[in-house]
Amino acid sequence: MAEAVAVAEPGSVPLLAAARRAHRAAFGGAAAAAVVAAWAPGRVNLIGEHTDYNGGFVLPMALQLGTVLVGSPTQDGTISILTTSAEADEPHRVQFPAPRQGSPLSPGQPRWANYVKGVIQHYRGGPVPGFSAVIASDIPLGGGLSSSAALEVATYTFLQQLCPDDDDLVAKALACQKAEHTFAGMPCGIMDQFISVMGKEGHALLIDCRSLETVLVPLTDASLAVLITNSNVRHTLTGSEYPTRRRQCEEAAAALGKASLRDATMAELEAARSRLGEEVYRRARHVIGEIARTAQAAQALQDRDYGMFGRLMVESHNSLRDDYEVSCPELDELVEAALEVDGVYGSRMTGGGFGGCTVTLLEAGAAERAQHHIKEKYSGTATFYLTKPSGGAKVLPL
């Protein structure tokens, strides 16, 4: 079947229309018409949590939820950006000079603009001209579905239209990751940017975060559904928890004489248990177990062994809850409720943790039943997204 070029996802059509309207309203006059539009997806990670910065495996899929950037180049060397997201921190409109040799951009307030500034600063083409742009997104902020990577990758894809780079997809993802490290202060692994760039419709993507090799895993079975449940408990990961976990993993790897926990076995970990301290030992036990589970899960998906995949998801959740301690009562409640439903293969927290979403693999026919049951059992207010694997970032025709 021939691939259609840039067929807008269902979600990107209303997003694009809203962004174009906002662009006309905000940047009226002759330059009011947006001439360039780019879209990049959020993601859900099916399994492989907190493994990416340990050189392990992850198995995400790109979502139909995404972020769109529309705009036009300007002649005055000034960059003006407006976000339509009500949840973004104020102000919702920023203006700054395009970076030049000797006068780079630097992070500041508002925080949402740092993701955009970081990508502009680390863009591999250029020089970047002045431009006006509007951001619109249907990814819930702070829900663990990677709204930040979608914004970074959409920005990069937008810039590729203004001043092309060499089209190296891996380098594109790495530049977006660097933007998040240096401008948003978040030492994330490579998964989120990679899947937003490389996602393919109808597939999950097994990413080896050490070699950066990827394997497409088909996920097109019509009898299967992926249900994302947002706990609507927000997390901010730049807090101390994420860097602390990262440090504990590095400490464990060093004690085992390994470059990263990817190279460590459970037997080696057990042998070093007394030297590590109980907490660091548990952190490493999660990571080593999760890397193995993710490789197994990719194989199970390939074999259409959904029962096995579901069991691995549940093991993953329990390990994140007990050994890595990044779950929370709300996420545990959602997983427990999902697992009570007939036709559910497995469920787990997804994303960094401390709130955000769960991901559930289930029979398509059980989706409505599951939503109803989870809604009934959950003490908070959940939002549901029944989703299919989407393609990666693209230019939208205007």
CSV table of C-alpha atoms in Angstrom, one decimal:
chain,number,residue,atom,x,y,z
A,1,MET,CA,0.0,0.0,0.0
A,2,ALA,CA,1.4,3.4,-1.0
A,3,GLU,CA,2.0,5.8,1.9
A,4,ALA,CA,0.0,8.9,1.8
A,5,VAL,CA,2.0,12.0,2.5
A,6,ALA,CA,1.1,13.9,5.6
A,7,VAL,CA,-2.5,12.9,5.9
A,8,ALA,CA,-3.5,14.8,9.0
A,9,GLU,CA,-4.4,12.7,12.0
A,10,PRO,CA,-8.0,13.2,13.1
A,11,GLY,CA,-6.7,15.2,16.1
A,12,SER,CA,-4.5,17.5,14.1
A,13,VAL,CA,-7.3,18.9,11.9
A,14,PRO,CA,-9.1,20.9,14.6
A,15,LEU,CA,-5.8,21.8,16.2
A,16,LEU,CA,-4.5,23.2,13.0
A,17,ALA,CA,-7.6,25.3,12.4
A,18,ALA,CA,-7.5,26.7,16.0
A,19,ALA,CA,-3.8,27.5,15.7
A,20,ARG,CA,-4.3,29.3,12.3
A,21,ARG,CA,-7.2,31.4,13.8
A,22,ALA,CA,-5.0,32.3,16.8
A,23,HIS,CA,-2.1,33.2,14.5
A,24,ARG,CA,-4.3,35.6,12.4
A,25,ALA,CA,-5.7,37.2,15.6
A,26,ALA,CA,-2.3,37.6,17.3
A,27,PHE,CA,-0.1,38.6,14.4
A,28,GLY,CA,-2.6,40.5,12.2
A,29,GLY,CA,-1.6,42.6,9.2
A,30,ALA,CA,0.1,41.5,6.1
A,31,ALA,CA,2.0,38.6,7.8
A,32,ALA,CA,-1.1,37.3,9.4
A,33,ALA,CA,-1.4,34.2,7.2
A,34,ALA,CA,0.6,31.2,8.5
A,35,VAL,CA,2.6,29.6,5.8
A,36,VAL,CA,4.3,26.7,7.6
A,37,ALA,CA,2.8,24.1,9.9
A,38,ALA,CA,4.3,21.1,11.7
A,39,TRP,CA,2.9,18.4,13.9
A,40,ALA,CA,4.5,16.0,16.3
A,41,PRO,CA,2.9,13.3,18.5
A,42,GLY,CA,2.9,12.6,22.2
A,43,ARG,CA,3.6,9.0,23.1
A,44,VAL,CA,2.6,6.2,25.5
A,45,ASN,CA,5.3,3.8,26.7
A,46,LEU,CA,3.8,0.3,26.7
A,47,ILE,CA,6.7,-1.1,28.8
A,48,GLY,CA,10.3,-0.2,29.7
A,49,GLU,CA,10.0,2.5,32.3
A,50,HIS,CA,13.1,4.3,33.7
A,51,THR,CA,15.3,2.1,31.5
A,52,ASP,CA,16.2,4.7,28.8
A,53,TYR,CA,18.8,6.6,30.8
A,54,ASN,CA,20.2,3.2,31.9
A,55,GLY,CA,21.0,2.2,28.3
A,56,GLY,CA,18.1,-0.3,28.2
A,57,PHE,CA,15.1,-1.0,26.0
A,58,VAL,CA,11.8,0.9,25.8
A,59,LEU,CA,8.7,0.0,23.8
A,60,PRO,CA,6.6,3.2,23.2
A,61,MET,CA,4.1,4.0,20.5
A,62,ALA,CA,3.3,7.5,19.1
A,63,LEU,CA,-0.2,8.8,19.8
A,64,GLN,CA,-2.8,10.5,17.7
A,65,LEU,CA,-2.6,13.3,20.3
A,66,GLY,CA,0.0,15.8,19.4
A,67,THR,CA,1.3,19.4,19.2
A,68,VAL,CA,1.0,21.7,16.2
A,69,LEU,CA,3.1,24.7,15.4
A,70,VAL,CA,2.0,27.1,12.7
A,71,GLY,CA,3.6,30.3,11.6
A,72,SER,CA,5.5,32.5,9.2
A,73,PRO,CA,9.1,33.8,8.8
A,74,THR,CA,9.5,37.5,9.4
A,75,GLN,CA,12.1,40.0,8.2
A,76,ASP,CA,13.0,41.7,11.5
A,77,GLY,CA,15.0,39.0,13.2
A,78,THR,CA,12.5,38.7,16.1
A,79,ILE,CA,10.9,35.5,17.2
A,80,SER,CA,7.3,35.8,18.6
A,81,ILE,CA,5.5,32.8,20.0
A,82,LEU,CA,2.1,32.4,21.4
A,83,THR,CA,0.8,29.2,23.2
A,84,THR,CA,-3.0,28.5,23.2
A,85,SER,CA,-2.6,26.1,26.1
A,86,ALA,CA,-4.6,27.3,29.1
A,87,GLU,CA,-2.4,25.2,31.4
A,88,ALA,CA,0.9,26.7,30.4
A,89,ASP,CA,2.5,29.2,32.8
A,90,GLU,CA,2.1,32.9,32.1
A,91,PRO,CA,2.8,34.9,30.0
A,92,HIS,CA,1.3,33.0,27.0
A,93,ARG,CA,3.1,35.1,24.5
A,94,VAL,CA,6.9,35.7,24.3
A,95,GLN,CA,9.2,37.7,22.1
A,96,PHE,CA,13.0,37.5,21.7
A,97,PRO,CA,15.7,38.1,19.1
A,98,ALA,CA,16.7,35.1,16.9
A,99,PRO,CA,20.1,33.7,18.2
A,100,ARG,CA,23.2,35.0,16.5
A,101,GLN,CA,26.9,34.0,16.7
A,102,GLY,CA,28.0,35.4,20.1
A,103,SER,CA,24.5,36.0,21.4
A,104,PRO,CA,22.9,32.6,22.1
A,105,LEU,CA,19.4,32.2,23.7
A,106,SER,CA,19.1,31.3,27.4
A,107,PRO,CA,16.3,29.8,29.4
A,108,GLY,CA,14.1,31.9,31.7
A,109,GLN,CA,10.4,32.5,32.3
A,110,PRO,CA,7.8,31.4,31.2
A,111,ARG,CA,8.9,27.7,31.5
A,112,TRP,CA,6.9,26.5,28.4
A,113,ALA,CA,9.0,28.8,26.1
A,114,ASN,CA,12.2,27.1,27.3
A,115,TYR,CA,11.4,24.0,25.3
A,116,VAL,CA,11.1,26.1,22.1
A,117,LYS,CA,14.1,28.3,22.8
A,118,GLY,CA,16.2,25.2,23.5
A,119,VAL,CA,15.3,23.6,20.2
A,120,ILE,CA,16.0,26.9,18.3
A,121,GLN,CA,19.4,27.2,20.1
A,122,HIS,CA,20.4,23.6,19.3
A,123,TYR,CA,18.9,23.5,15.8
A,124,ARG,CA,21.3,21.9,13.3
A,125,GLY,CA,20.4,24.0,10.3
A,126,GLY,CA,20.3,27.8,10.2
A,127,PRO,CA,20.9,30.5,10.9
A,128,VAL,CA,17.3,30.6,12.2
A,129,PRO,CA,15.4,33.7,10.9
A,130,GLY,CA,12.8,35.7,12.8
A,131,PHE,CA,9.4,34.2,12.8
A,132,SER,CA,5.9,34.3,14.3
A,133,ALA,CA,4.3,31.1,15.5
A,134,VAL,CA,1.4,29.7,17.5
A,135,ILE,CA,1.5,26.4,19.5
A,136,ALA,CA,-1.7,24.3,19.9
A,137,SER,CA,-1.8,20.9,21.6
A,138,ASP,CA,-4.3,18.2,22.6
A,139,ILE,CA,-1.8,16.3,24.8
A,140,PRO,CA,-2.6,16.8,28.5
A,141,LEU,CA,0.2,18.7,30.2
A,142,GLY,CA,1.9,16.8,33.1
A,143,GLY,CA,0.1,13.6,32.2
A,144,GLY,CA,3.2,11.6,31.3
A,145,LEU,CA,2.3,11.5,27.6
A,146,SER,CA,5.3,13.6,26.7
A,147,SER,CA,3.8,16.9,25.8
A,148,SER,CA,7.4,18.4,26.2
A,149,ALA,CA,9.0,16.1,23.5
A,150,ALA,CA,6.0,16.7,21.2
A,151,LEU,CA,6.6,20.5,21.5
A,152,GLU,CA,10.3,20.1,20.9
A,153,VAL,CA,10.0,17.9,17.9
A,154,ALA,CA,7.2,20.0,16.4
A,155,THR,CA,9.4,23.1,16.8
A,156,TYR,CA,12.3,21.3,15.1
A,157,THR,CA,10.1,20.1,12.3
A,158,PHE,CA,8.8,23.7,11.9
A,159,LEU,CA,12.4,25.1,11.7
A,160,GLN,CA,13.2,22.5,9.1
A,161,GLN,CA,10.7,24.3,6.8
A,162,LEU,CA,12.3,27.7,7.4
A,163,CYS,CA,15.9,26.7,7.0
A,164,PRO,CA,16.5,23.1,6.2
A,165,ASP,CA,19.0,20.9,8.0
A,166,ASP,CA,20.5,17.5,6.7
A,167,ASP,CA,17.3,15.5,7.6
A,168,ASP,CA,19.2,13.1,9.9
A,169,LEU,CA,16.4,11.8,12.1
A,170,VAL,CA,18.6,10.4,14.9
A,171,ALA,CA,20.5,13.8,15.2
A,172,LYS,CA,17.1,15.6,15.2
A,173,ALA,CA,15.9,13.5,18.2
A,174,LEU,CA,19.2,14.1,20.0
A,175,ALA,CA,19.1,17.8,19.4
A,176,CYS,CA,15.6,17.9,21.0
A,177,GLN,CA,16.8,15.9,23.9
A,178,LYS,CA,19.7,18.3,24.4
A,179,ALA,CA,17.2,21.2,24.4
A,180,GLU,CA,15.3,19.5,27.3
A,181,HIS,CA,18.6,18.9,29.2
A,182,THR,CA,20.0,22.4,28.8
A,183,PHE,CA,16.9,24.6,28.7
A,184,ALA,CA,14.3,22.8,30.7
A,185,GLY,CA,16.7,21.3,33.3
A,186,MET,CA,15.3,17.8,32.8
A,187,PRO,CA,17.9,15.0,32.4
A,188,CYS,CA,15.6,12.8,30.3
A,189,GLY,CA,16.6,9.7,28.4
A,190,ILE,CA,16.1,9.5,24.6
A,191,MET,CA,12.8,7.7,24.3
A,192,ASP,CA,10.3,10.6,24.1
A,193,GLN,CA,12.1,12.5,21.4
A,194,PHE,CA,12.9,9.3,19.4
A,195,ILE,CA,9.3,8.0,19.2
A,196,SER,CA,8.0,11.5,18.4
A,197,VAL,CA,10.4,11.7,15.4
A,198,MET,CA,10.4,8.0,14.4
A,199,GLY,CA,6.9,6.7,15.2
A,200,LYS,CA,5.1,4.7,12.5
A,201,GLU,CA,1.4,4.1,12.1
A,202,GLY,CA,0.3,0.7,13.3
A,203,HIS,CA,3.5,-0.1,15.1
A,204,ALA,CA,5.2,0.2,18.5
A,205,LEU,CA,8.9,0.9,18.4
A,206,LEU,CA,11.4,-1.1,20.4
A,207,ILE,CA,14.3,1.3,21.0
A,208,ASP,CA,17.7,0.2,22.2
A,209,CYS,CA,18.7,3.3,24.1
A,210,ARG,CA,22.4,2.3,24.1
A,211,SER,CA,22.9,1.7,20.4
A,212,LEU,CA,20.0,3.9,19.3
A,213,GLU,CA,18.8,1.0,17.0
A,214,THR,CA,15.1,0.7,16.5
A,215,VAL,CA,12.8,-2.2,15.6
A,216,LEU,CA,9.2,-1.7,14.5
A,217,VAL,CA,6.8,-4.1,16.2
A,218,PRO,CA,3.4,-4.5,14.5
A,219,LEU,CA,0.4,-3.5,16.6
A,220,THR,CA,-2.4,-3.6,14.0
A,221,ASP,CA,-4.6,-6.4,15.4
A,222,ALA,CA,-8.1,-5.1,15.2
A,223,SER,CA,-9.3,-7.2,18.1
A,224,LEU,CA,-6.8,-5.3,20.4
A,225,ALA,CA,-7.1,-1.9,22.0
A,226,VAL,CA,-4.8,0.4,24.0
A,227,LEU,CA,-6.6,2.4,26.7
A,228,ILE,CA,-4.8,5.3,28.3
A,229,THR,CA,-6.3,6.5,31.6
A,230,ASN,CA,-5.2,9.9,33.0
A,231,SER,CA,-5.4,10.0,36.8
A,232,ASN,CA,-5.5,13.8,36.5
A,233,VAL,CA,-3.0,14.0,39.3
A,234,ARG,CA,-0.2,16.2,38.0
A,235,HIS,CA,3.5,15.5,38.4
A,236,THR,CA,6.5,17.9,38.0
A,237,LEU,CA,9.5,15.7,37.4
A,238,THR,CA,12.2,18.3,37.5
A,239,GLY,CA,11.7,18.0,41.3
A,240,SER,CA,14.3,16.0,43.2
A,241,GLU,CA,12.9,12.5,42.5
A,242,TYR,CA,14.0,12.0,38.9
A,243,PRO,CA,17.6,13.2,39.4
A,244,THR,CA,17.8,11.1,42.6
A,245,ARG,CA,16.7,7.9,40.8
A,246,ARG,CA,19.2,8.6,38.1
A,247,ARG,CA,22.0,9.1,40.6
A,248,GLN,CA,21.1,5.9,42.4
A,249,CYS,CA,21.3,3.9,39.1
A,250,GLU,CA,24.7,5.4,38.3
A,251,GLU,CA,25.8,4.5,41.8
A,252,ALA,CA,24.7,0.9,41.4
A,253,ALA,CA,26.3,0.6,38.0
A,254,ALA,CA,29.6,2.0,39.4
A,255,ALA,CA,29.5,-0.4,42.3
A,256,LEU,CA,29.0,-3.3,39.9
A,257,GLY,CA,31.9,-2.1,37.7
A,258,LYS,CA,29.6,-1.5,34.8
A,259,ALA,CA,29.2,1.4,32.4
A,260,SER,CA,25.4,1.2,32.9
A,261,LEU,CA,22.9,-1.2,34.4
A,262,ARG,CA,22.2,-2.5,30.9
A,263,ASP,CA,25.3,-4.6,31.3
A,264,ALA,CA,24.4,-6.0,34.8
A,265,THR,CA,22.7,-9.3,35.5
A,266,MET,CA,20.4,-10.1,38.5
A,267,ALA,CA,23.1,-12.6,39.7
A,268,GLU,CA,25.7,-9.8,39.8
A,269,LEU,CA,23.3,-7.5,41.6
A,270,GLU,CA,22.5,-10.2,44.2
A,271,ALA,CA,26.2,-10.8,44.9
A,272,ALA,CA,26.7,-7.0,45.5
A,273,ARG,CA,23.6,-6.5,47.6
A,274,SER,CA,25.3,-6.0,50.9
A,275,ARG,CA,27.6,-3.4,49.4
A,276,LEU,CA,24.9,-1.4,47.8
A,277,GLY,CA,22.5,-0.4,50.6
A,278,GLU,CA,18.9,-1.6,50.4
A,279,GLU,CA,17.4,1.4,48.5
A,280,VAL,CA,20.0,1.5,45.7
A,281,TYR,CA,19.7,-2.3,45.4
A,282,ARG,CA,16.0,-2.1,44.9
A,283,ARG,CA,16.3,0.7,42.3
A,284,ALA,CA,18.8,-1.4,40.3
A,285,ARG,CA,16.6,-4.5,40.7
A,286,HIS,CA,13.8,-2.6,39.0
A,287,VAL,CA,15.9,-1.5,36.1
A,288,ILE,CA,17.7,-4.8,35.4
A,289,GLY,CA,14.3,-6.6,35.6
A,290,GLU,CA,12.5,-4.0,33.5
A,291,ILE,CA,15.2,-4.2,30.7
A,292,ALA,CA,14.7,-8.0,30.5
A,293,ARG,CA,10.9,-7.6,30.6
A,294,THR,CA,10.8,-5.1,27.8
A,295,ALA,CA,12.8,-7.4,25.4
A,296,GLN,CA,10.5,-10.3,26.3
A,297,ALA,CA,7.4,-8.1,25.8
A,298,ALA,CA,8.5,-7.0,22.3
A,299,GLN,CA,8.8,-10.7,21.4
A,300,ALA,CA,5.4,-11.5,22.9
A,301,LEU,CA,3.8,-8.7,20.9
A,302,GLN,CA,5.5,-10.0,17.7
A,303,ASP,CA,4.1,-13.4,18.5
A,304,ARG,CA,0.6,-12.0,19.4
A,305,ASP,CA,0.9,-13.5,22.8
A,306,TYR,CA,-1.1,-10.8,24.5
A,307,GLY,CA,-1.6,-12.8,27.7
A,308,MET,CA,2.2,-12.8,28.2
A,309,PHE,CA,2.5,-9.2,27.3
A,310,GLY,CA,-0.2,-8.3,29.9
A,311,ARG,CA,1.6,-10.3,32.6
A,312,LEU,CA,4.8,-8.4,31.9
A,313,MET,CA,3.0,-5.1,32.2
A,314,VAL,CA,1.7,-6.0,35.6
A,315,GLU,CA,5.2,-7.1,36.7
A,316,SER,CA,6.5,-3.8,35.5
A,317,HIS,CA,3.9,-1.8,37.5
A,318,ASN,CA,4.6,-3.8,40.7
A,319,SER,CA,8.3,-3.2,40.3
A,320,LEU,CA,7.8,0.5,39.7
A,321,ARG,CA,5.5,0.7,42.7
A,322,ASP,CA,7.6,-1.4,45.2
A,323,ASP,CA,11.3,-1.2,44.0
A,324,TYR,CA,11.5,2.1,42.1
A,325,GLU,CA,8.8,3.8,44.2
A,326,VAL,CA,7.6,6.2,41.5
A,327,SER,CA,3.9,5.2,41.5
A,328,CYS,CA,1.2,6.8,43.7
A,329,PRO,CA,-2.1,5.6,45.3
A,330,GLU,CA,-4.1,7.0,42.4
A,331,LEU,CA,-2.1,5.1,39.7
A,332,ASP,CA,-2.3,1.9,41.8
A,333,GLU,CA,-6.0,2.3,42.1
A,334,LEU,CA,-6.5,2.7,38.3
A,335,VAL,CA,-4.3,-0.4,37.6
A,336,GLU,CA,-6.2,-2.5,40.2
A,337,ALA,CA,-9.6,-1.5,38.7
A,338,ALA,CA,-8.5,-2.2,35.2
A,339,LEU,CA,-7.2,-5.7,36.1
A,340,GLU,CA,-10.7,-6.6,37.5
A,341,VAL,CA,-12.2,-6.3,34.1
A,342,ASP,CA,-12.8,-9.4,31.9
A,343,GLY,CA,-10.9,-8.9,28.6
A,344,VAL,CA,-8.0,-6.9,30.1
A,345,TYR,CA,-4.6,-8.4,29.4
A,346,GLY,CA,-2.6,-6.1,31.5
A,347,SER,CA,-2.2,-2.6,32.9
A,348,ARG,CA,0.5,-0.4,34.4
A,349,MET,CA,1.5,3.1,35.2
A,350,THR,CA,3.3,4.8,32.3
A,351,GLY,CA,5.7,7.7,32.1
A,352,GLY,CA,7.9,9.1,34.9
A,353,GLY,CA,5.4,8.4,37.6
A,354,PHE,CA,4.0,10.4,40.6
A,355,GLY,CA,0.7,10.8,38.8
A,356,GLY,CA,0.0,11.0,35.1
A,357,CYS,CA,-1.4,8.0,33.2
A,358,THR,CA,-1.9,4.3,33.1
A,359,VAL,CA,-1.8,2.2,30.0
A,360,THR,CA,-4.0,-0.9,29.6
A,361,LEU,CA,-3.8,-3.5,26.9
A,362,LEU,CA,-7.3,-5.1,26.3
A,363,GLU,CA,-9.6,-6.7,23.9
A,364,ALA,CA,-11.3,-4.1,21.8
A,365,GLY,CA,-14.7,-5.4,22.8
A,366,ALA,CA,-13.9,-4.8,26.5
A,367,ALA,CA,-12.9,-1.1,26.1
A,368,GLU,CA,-16.3,0.4,27.1
A,369,ARG,CA,-16.7,-2.0,29.9
A,370,ALA,CA,-13.3,-1.2,31.2
A,371,GLN,CA,-13.9,2.6,31.1
A,372,HIS,CA,-17.1,2.2,33.0
A,373,HIS,CA,-15.6,0.0,35.7
A,374,ILE,CA,-12.5,2.2,36.2
A,375,LYS,CA,-14.7,5.3,36.4
A,376,GLU,CA,-16.8,3.6,39.1
A,377,LYS,CA,-13.9,2.4,41.2
A,378,TYR,CA,-11.5,5.4,40.9
A,379,SER,CA,-11.7,7.9,43.8
A,380,GLY,CA,-10.6,10.8,41.5
A,381,THR,CA,-11.8,11.9,38.1
A,382,ALA,CA,-10.2,9.9,35.2
A,383,THR,CA,-10.0,10.9,31.5
A,384,PHE,CA,-9.8,8.1,28.9
A,385,TYR,CA,-8.0,8.0,25.6
A,386,LEU,CA,-8.7,4.9,23.4
A,387,THR,CA,-5.8,5.2,21.0
A,388,LYS,CA,-3.9,3.5,18.1
A,389,PRO,CA,-0.2,3.8,17.2
A,390,SER,CA,0.3,6.9,15.0
A,391,GLY,CA,3.1,8.1,12.7
A,392,GLY,CA,5.9,10.4,13.8
A,393,ALA,CA,6.3,14.1,13.2
A,394,LYS,CA,5.3,15.6,9.9
A,395,VAL,CA,4.8,18.8,7.9
A,396,LEU,CA,1.1,19.7,7.6
A,397,PRO,CA,-0.1,21.1,4.2
A,398,LEU,CA,-1.7,24.6,4.5
